[in-house]
mmCIF file of C-alpha atoms in Angstrom:
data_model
loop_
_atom_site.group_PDB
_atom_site.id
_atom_site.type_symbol
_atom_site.label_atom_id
_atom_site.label_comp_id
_atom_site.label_asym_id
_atom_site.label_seq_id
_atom_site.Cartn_x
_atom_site.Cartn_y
_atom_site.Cartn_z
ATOM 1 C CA UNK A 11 9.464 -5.930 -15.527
ATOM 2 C CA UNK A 12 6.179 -5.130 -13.879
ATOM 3 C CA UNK A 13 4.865 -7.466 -11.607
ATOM 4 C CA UNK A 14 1.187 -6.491 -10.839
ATOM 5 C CA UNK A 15 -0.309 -4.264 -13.707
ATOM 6 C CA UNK A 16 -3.252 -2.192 -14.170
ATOM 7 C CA UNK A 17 -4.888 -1.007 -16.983
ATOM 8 C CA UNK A 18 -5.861 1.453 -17.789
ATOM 9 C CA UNK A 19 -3.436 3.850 -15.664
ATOM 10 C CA UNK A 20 -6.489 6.679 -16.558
ATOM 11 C CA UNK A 21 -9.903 5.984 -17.053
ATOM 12 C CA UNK A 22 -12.798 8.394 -17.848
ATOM 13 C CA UNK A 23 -16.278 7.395 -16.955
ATOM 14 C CA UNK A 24 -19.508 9.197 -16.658
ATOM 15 C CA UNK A 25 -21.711 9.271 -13.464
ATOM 16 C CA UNK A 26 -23.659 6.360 -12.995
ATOM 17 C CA UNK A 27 -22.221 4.347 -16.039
ATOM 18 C CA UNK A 28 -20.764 1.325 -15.076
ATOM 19 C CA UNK A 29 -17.039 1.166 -15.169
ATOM 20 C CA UNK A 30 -14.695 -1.809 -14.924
ATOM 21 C CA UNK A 31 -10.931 -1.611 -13.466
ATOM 22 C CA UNK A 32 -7.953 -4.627 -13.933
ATOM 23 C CA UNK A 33 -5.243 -6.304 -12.599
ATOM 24 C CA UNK A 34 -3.095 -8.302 -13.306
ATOM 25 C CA UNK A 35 -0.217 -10.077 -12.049
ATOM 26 C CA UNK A 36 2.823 -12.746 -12.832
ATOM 27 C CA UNK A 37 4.067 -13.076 -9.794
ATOM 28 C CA UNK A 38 1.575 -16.436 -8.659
ATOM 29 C CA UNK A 39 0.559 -14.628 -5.563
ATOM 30 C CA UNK A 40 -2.022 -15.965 -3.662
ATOM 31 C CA UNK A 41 -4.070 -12.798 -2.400
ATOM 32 C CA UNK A 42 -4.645 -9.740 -4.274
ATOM 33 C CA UNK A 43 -5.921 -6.832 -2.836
ATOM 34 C CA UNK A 44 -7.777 -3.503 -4.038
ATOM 35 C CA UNK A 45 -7.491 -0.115 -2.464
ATOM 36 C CA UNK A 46 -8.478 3.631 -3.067
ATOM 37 C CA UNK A 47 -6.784 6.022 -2.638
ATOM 38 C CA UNK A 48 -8.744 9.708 -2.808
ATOM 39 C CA UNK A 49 -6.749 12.992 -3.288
ATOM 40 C CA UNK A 50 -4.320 13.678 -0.107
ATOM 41 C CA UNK A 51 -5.431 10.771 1.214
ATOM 42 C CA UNK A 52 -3.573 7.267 2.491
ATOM 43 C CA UNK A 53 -4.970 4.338 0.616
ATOM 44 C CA UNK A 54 -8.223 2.614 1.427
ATOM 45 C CA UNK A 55 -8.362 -1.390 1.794
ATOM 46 C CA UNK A 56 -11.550 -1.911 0.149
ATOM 47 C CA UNK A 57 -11.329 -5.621 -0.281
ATOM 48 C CA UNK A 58 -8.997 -8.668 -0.610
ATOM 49 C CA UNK A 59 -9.377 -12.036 -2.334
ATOM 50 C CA UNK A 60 -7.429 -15.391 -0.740
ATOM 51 C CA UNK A 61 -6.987 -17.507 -3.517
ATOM 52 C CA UNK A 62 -10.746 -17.509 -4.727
ATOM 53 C CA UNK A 63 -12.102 -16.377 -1.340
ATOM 54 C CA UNK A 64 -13.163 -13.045 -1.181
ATOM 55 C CA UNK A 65 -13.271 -10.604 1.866
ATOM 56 C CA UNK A 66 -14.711 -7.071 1.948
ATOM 57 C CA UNK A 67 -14.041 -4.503 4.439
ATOM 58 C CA UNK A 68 -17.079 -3.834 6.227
ATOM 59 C CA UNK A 69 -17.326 -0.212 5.406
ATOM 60 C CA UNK A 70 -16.832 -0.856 1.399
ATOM 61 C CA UNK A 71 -20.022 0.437 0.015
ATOM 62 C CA UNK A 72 -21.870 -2.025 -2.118
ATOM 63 C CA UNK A 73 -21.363 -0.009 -4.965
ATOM 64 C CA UNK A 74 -18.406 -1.960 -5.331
ATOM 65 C CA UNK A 75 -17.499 -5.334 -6.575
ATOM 66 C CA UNK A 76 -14.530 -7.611 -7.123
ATOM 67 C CA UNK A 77 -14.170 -10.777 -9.744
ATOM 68 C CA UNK A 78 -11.290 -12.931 -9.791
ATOM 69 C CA UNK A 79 -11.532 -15.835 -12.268
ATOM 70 C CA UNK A 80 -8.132 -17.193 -12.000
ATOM 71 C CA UNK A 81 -4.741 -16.321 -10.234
ATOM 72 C CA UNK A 82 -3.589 -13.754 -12.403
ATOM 73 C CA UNK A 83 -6.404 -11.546 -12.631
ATOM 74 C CA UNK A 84 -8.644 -9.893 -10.665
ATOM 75 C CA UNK A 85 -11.161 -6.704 -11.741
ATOM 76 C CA UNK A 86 -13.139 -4.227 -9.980
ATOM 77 C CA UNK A 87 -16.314 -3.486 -11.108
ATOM 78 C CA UNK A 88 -18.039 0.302 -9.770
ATOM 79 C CA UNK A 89 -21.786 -0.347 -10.467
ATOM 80 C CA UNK A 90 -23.246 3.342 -10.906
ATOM 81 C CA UNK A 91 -20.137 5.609 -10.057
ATOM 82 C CA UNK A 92 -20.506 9.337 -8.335
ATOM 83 C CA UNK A 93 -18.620 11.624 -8.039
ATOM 84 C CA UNK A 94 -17.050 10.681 -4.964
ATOM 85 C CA UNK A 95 -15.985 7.696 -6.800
ATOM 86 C CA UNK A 96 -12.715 9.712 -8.556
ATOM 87 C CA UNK A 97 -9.769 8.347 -6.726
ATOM 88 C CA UNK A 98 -6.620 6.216 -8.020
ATOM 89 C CA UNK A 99 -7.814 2.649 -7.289
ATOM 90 C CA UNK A 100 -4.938 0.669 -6.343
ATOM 91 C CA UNK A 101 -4.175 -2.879 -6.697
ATOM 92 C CA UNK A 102 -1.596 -5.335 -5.028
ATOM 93 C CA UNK A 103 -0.533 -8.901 -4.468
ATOM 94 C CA UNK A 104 0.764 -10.624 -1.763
ATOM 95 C CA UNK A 105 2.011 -14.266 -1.498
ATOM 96 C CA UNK A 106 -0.063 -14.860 1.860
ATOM 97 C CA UNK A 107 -1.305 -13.536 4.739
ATOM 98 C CA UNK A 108 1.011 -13.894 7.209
ATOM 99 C CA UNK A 109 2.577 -10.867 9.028
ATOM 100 C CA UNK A 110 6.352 -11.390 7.525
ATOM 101 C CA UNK A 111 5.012 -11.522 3.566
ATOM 102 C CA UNK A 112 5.125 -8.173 1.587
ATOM 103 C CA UNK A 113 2.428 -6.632 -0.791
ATOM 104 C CA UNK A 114 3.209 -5.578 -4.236
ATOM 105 C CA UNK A 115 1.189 -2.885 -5.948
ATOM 106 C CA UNK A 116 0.360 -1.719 -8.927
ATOM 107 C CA UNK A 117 0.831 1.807 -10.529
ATOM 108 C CA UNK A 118 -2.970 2.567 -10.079
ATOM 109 C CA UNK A 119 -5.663 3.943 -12.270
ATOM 110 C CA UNK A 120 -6.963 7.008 -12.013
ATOM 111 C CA UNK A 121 -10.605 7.152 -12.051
ATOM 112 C CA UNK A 122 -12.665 10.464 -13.211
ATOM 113 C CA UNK A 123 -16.326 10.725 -12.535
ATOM 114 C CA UNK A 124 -17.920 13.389 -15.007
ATOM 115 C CA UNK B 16 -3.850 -2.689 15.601
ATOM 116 C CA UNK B 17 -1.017 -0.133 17.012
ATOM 117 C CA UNK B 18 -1.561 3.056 15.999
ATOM 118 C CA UNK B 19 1.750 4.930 14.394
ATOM 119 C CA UNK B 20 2.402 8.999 14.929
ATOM 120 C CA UNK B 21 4.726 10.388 12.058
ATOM 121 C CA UNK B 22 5.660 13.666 11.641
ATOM 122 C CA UNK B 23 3.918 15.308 8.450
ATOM 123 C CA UNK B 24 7.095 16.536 6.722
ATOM 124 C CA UNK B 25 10.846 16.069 6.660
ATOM 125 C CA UNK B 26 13.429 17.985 4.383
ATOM 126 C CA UNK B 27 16.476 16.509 3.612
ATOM 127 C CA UNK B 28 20.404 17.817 1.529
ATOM 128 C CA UNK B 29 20.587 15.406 -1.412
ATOM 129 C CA UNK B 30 23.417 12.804 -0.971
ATOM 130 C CA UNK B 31 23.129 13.152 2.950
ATOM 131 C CA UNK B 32 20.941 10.820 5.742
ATOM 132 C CA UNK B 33 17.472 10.864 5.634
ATOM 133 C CA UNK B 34 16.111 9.976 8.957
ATOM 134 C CA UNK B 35 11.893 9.048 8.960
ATOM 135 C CA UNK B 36 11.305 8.689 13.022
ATOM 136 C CA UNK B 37 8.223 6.721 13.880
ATOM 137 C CA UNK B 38 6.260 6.583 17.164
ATOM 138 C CA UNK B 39 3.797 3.092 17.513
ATOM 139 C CA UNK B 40 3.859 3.773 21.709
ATOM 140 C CA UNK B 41 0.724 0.563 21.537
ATOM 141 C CA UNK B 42 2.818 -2.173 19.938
ATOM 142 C CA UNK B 43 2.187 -5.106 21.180
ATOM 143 C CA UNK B 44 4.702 -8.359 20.573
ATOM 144 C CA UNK B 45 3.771 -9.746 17.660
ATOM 145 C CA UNK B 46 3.072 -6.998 15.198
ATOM 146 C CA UNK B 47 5.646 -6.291 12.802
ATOM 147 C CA UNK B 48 6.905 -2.231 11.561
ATOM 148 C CA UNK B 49 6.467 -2.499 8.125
ATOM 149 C CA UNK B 50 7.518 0.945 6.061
ATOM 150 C CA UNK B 51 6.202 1.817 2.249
ATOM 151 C CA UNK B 52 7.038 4.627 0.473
ATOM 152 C CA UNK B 53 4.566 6.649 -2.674
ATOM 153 C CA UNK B 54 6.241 8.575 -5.117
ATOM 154 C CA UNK B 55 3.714 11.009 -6.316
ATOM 155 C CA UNK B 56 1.489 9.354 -8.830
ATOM 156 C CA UNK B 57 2.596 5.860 -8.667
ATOM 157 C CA UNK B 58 1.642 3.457 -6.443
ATOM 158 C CA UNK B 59 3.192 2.578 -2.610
ATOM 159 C CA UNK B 60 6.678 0.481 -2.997
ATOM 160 C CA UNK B 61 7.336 -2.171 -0.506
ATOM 161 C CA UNK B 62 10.885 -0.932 1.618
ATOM 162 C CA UNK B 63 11.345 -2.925 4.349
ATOM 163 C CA UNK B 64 9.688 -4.663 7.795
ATOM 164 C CA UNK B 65 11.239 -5.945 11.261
ATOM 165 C CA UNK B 66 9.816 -7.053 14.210
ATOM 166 C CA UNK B 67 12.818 -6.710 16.796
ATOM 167 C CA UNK B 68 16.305 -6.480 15.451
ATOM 168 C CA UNK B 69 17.900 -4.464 12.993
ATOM 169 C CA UNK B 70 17.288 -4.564 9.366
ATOM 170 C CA UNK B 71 19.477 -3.611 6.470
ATOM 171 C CA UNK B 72 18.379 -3.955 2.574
ATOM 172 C CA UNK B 73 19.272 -2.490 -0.516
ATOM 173 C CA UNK B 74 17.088 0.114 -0.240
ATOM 174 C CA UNK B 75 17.492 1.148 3.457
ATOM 175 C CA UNK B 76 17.890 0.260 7.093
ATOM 176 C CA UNK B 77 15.204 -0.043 9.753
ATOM 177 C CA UNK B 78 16.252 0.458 13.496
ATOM 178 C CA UNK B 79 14.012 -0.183 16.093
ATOM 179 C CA UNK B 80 14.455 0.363 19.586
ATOM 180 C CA UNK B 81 14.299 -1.988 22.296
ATOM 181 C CA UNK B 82 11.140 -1.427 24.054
ATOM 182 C CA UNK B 83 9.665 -1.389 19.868
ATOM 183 C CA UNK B 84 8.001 1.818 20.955
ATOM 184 C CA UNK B 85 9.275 3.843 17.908
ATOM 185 C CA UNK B 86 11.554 2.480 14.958
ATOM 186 C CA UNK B 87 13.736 5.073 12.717
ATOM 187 C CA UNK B 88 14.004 4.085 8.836
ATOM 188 C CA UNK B 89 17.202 5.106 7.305
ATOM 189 C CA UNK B 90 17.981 6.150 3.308
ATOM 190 C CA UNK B 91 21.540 6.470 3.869
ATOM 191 C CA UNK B 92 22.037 8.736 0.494
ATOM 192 C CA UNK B 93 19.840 10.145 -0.201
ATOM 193 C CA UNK B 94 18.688 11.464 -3.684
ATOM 194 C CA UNK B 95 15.710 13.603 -5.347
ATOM 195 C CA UNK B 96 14.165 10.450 -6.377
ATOM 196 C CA UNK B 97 13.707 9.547 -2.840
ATOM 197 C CA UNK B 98 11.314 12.819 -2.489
ATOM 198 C CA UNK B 99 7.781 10.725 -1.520
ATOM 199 C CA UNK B 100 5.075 9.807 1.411
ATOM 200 C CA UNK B 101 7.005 7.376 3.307
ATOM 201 C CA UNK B 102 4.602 5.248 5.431
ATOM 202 C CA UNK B 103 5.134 3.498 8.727
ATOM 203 C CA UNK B 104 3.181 0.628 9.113
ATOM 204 C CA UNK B 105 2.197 -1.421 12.388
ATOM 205 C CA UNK B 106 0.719 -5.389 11.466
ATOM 206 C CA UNK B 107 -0.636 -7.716 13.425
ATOM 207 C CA UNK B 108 1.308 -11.532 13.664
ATOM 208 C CA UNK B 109 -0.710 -14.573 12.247
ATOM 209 C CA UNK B 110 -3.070 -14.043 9.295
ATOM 210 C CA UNK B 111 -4.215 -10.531 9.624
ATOM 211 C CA UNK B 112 -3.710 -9.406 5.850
ATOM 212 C CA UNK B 113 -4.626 -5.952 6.906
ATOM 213 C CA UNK B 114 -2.124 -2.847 5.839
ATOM 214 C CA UNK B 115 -3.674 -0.121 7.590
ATOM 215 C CA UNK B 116 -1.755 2.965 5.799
ATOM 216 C CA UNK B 117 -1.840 6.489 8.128
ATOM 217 C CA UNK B 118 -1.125 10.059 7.184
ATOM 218 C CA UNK B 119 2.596 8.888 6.740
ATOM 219 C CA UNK B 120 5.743 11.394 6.310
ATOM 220 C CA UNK B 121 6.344 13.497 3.128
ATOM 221 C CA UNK B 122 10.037 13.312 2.351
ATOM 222 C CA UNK B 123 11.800 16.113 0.241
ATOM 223 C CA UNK B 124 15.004 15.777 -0.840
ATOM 224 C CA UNK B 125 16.445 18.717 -2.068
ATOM 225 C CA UNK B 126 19.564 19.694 -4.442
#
């Protein structure tokens, strides 16, 4: 059964309408976790929420923007996407932060700027 | 956090070894090798982590040498569904919740 889901796996959006990304997740992790990934590319952190704290990377552009209202869920929210924007946007969960825990992702959604 | 040097492809005879070297030359004592693997499309998949000895899962085994200055991971039979970017991962001790992915390794297995 999947443990951290994301929905939609593809999403379609046009440039500069904003577009909202989920997550979910059953396992009762603590921290979840975004990350892009662009074409050829290794995935991005671009930010991280402990429990309801949240912590951006300090090169995530401000275009972007994380919500987590409870546990399970968490959402990210592109304000005006460009066309750099397309990229699978992954999420994951981890029970902590300590060095020994592992993350869990997600399968990813594909984002498409037109 | 330790940098890690993979090579940028590896082939590999279905049902044999697949040995992924990795080089993290900067690793200091607390920071744990962590390797994930991304089958095209999906997202990365959790394998295994050490931080000095040996480690055997399921999946595969991680041996790392005694000075920690590279670490191997092992698929010990390899099959086609193994074909992915396997990444090798270098984390800091304590509460650093960073994952730094690099370039990683693209596995093929072949028939």
């Amino acid at each position: 059964d999947a443990m951290v889901i994301q929905n939609p796996r593809y999403q379609v959006t046009q440039f500069g309408k904003p577009v909202t990304l989920s997550c979910s997740q059953t396992l009762n992790h603590n921290v979840m976790y975004w990350y892009q990934q662009k074409s050829s590319q290794a995935p991005k952190l671009l930010f991280h929420y402990y429990d309801k704290d949240f912590n951006n990377e300090a090169d995530t552009p401000d275009n972007f923007q994380s919500r987590r209202p409870n546990t399970s869920f968490c959402f990210l929210d592109i304000r005006s996407p460009g066309l750099g924007d397309a990229a699978m946007y992954l999420c994951a969960t981890s029970r902590d932060l300590g060095a020994g825990t592992e993350a869990f992702f997600g399968q990813g959604t594909r984002l498409t700027v037109v | 956090d330790a940098k890690t040097t993979q090579p940028p492809s590896m082939d590999c005879a279905e049902g044999r070894a697949a040995n992924l070297p990795c080089n993290h030359s900067t690793i200091s004592g607390n920071e744990y090798v962590y390797w994930y693997r991304q089958i095209h499309s999906q997202g990365p998949q959790y394998i295994i982590h050490g931080l000095k000895n040996n480690e055997t899962n399921e999946m595969a085994s991680l041996i790392i040498t005694e000075d920690r200055k590279s670490s191997t991971l092992i698929l010990p039979h390899a099959t086609l569904r193994d074909t992915a970017v396997y990444y090798c991962i270098v984390r800091p001790g304590g509460s650093n919740y960073k994952l730094t992915f690099g370039k990683g390794t693209l596995l093929t297995v072949n028939p």
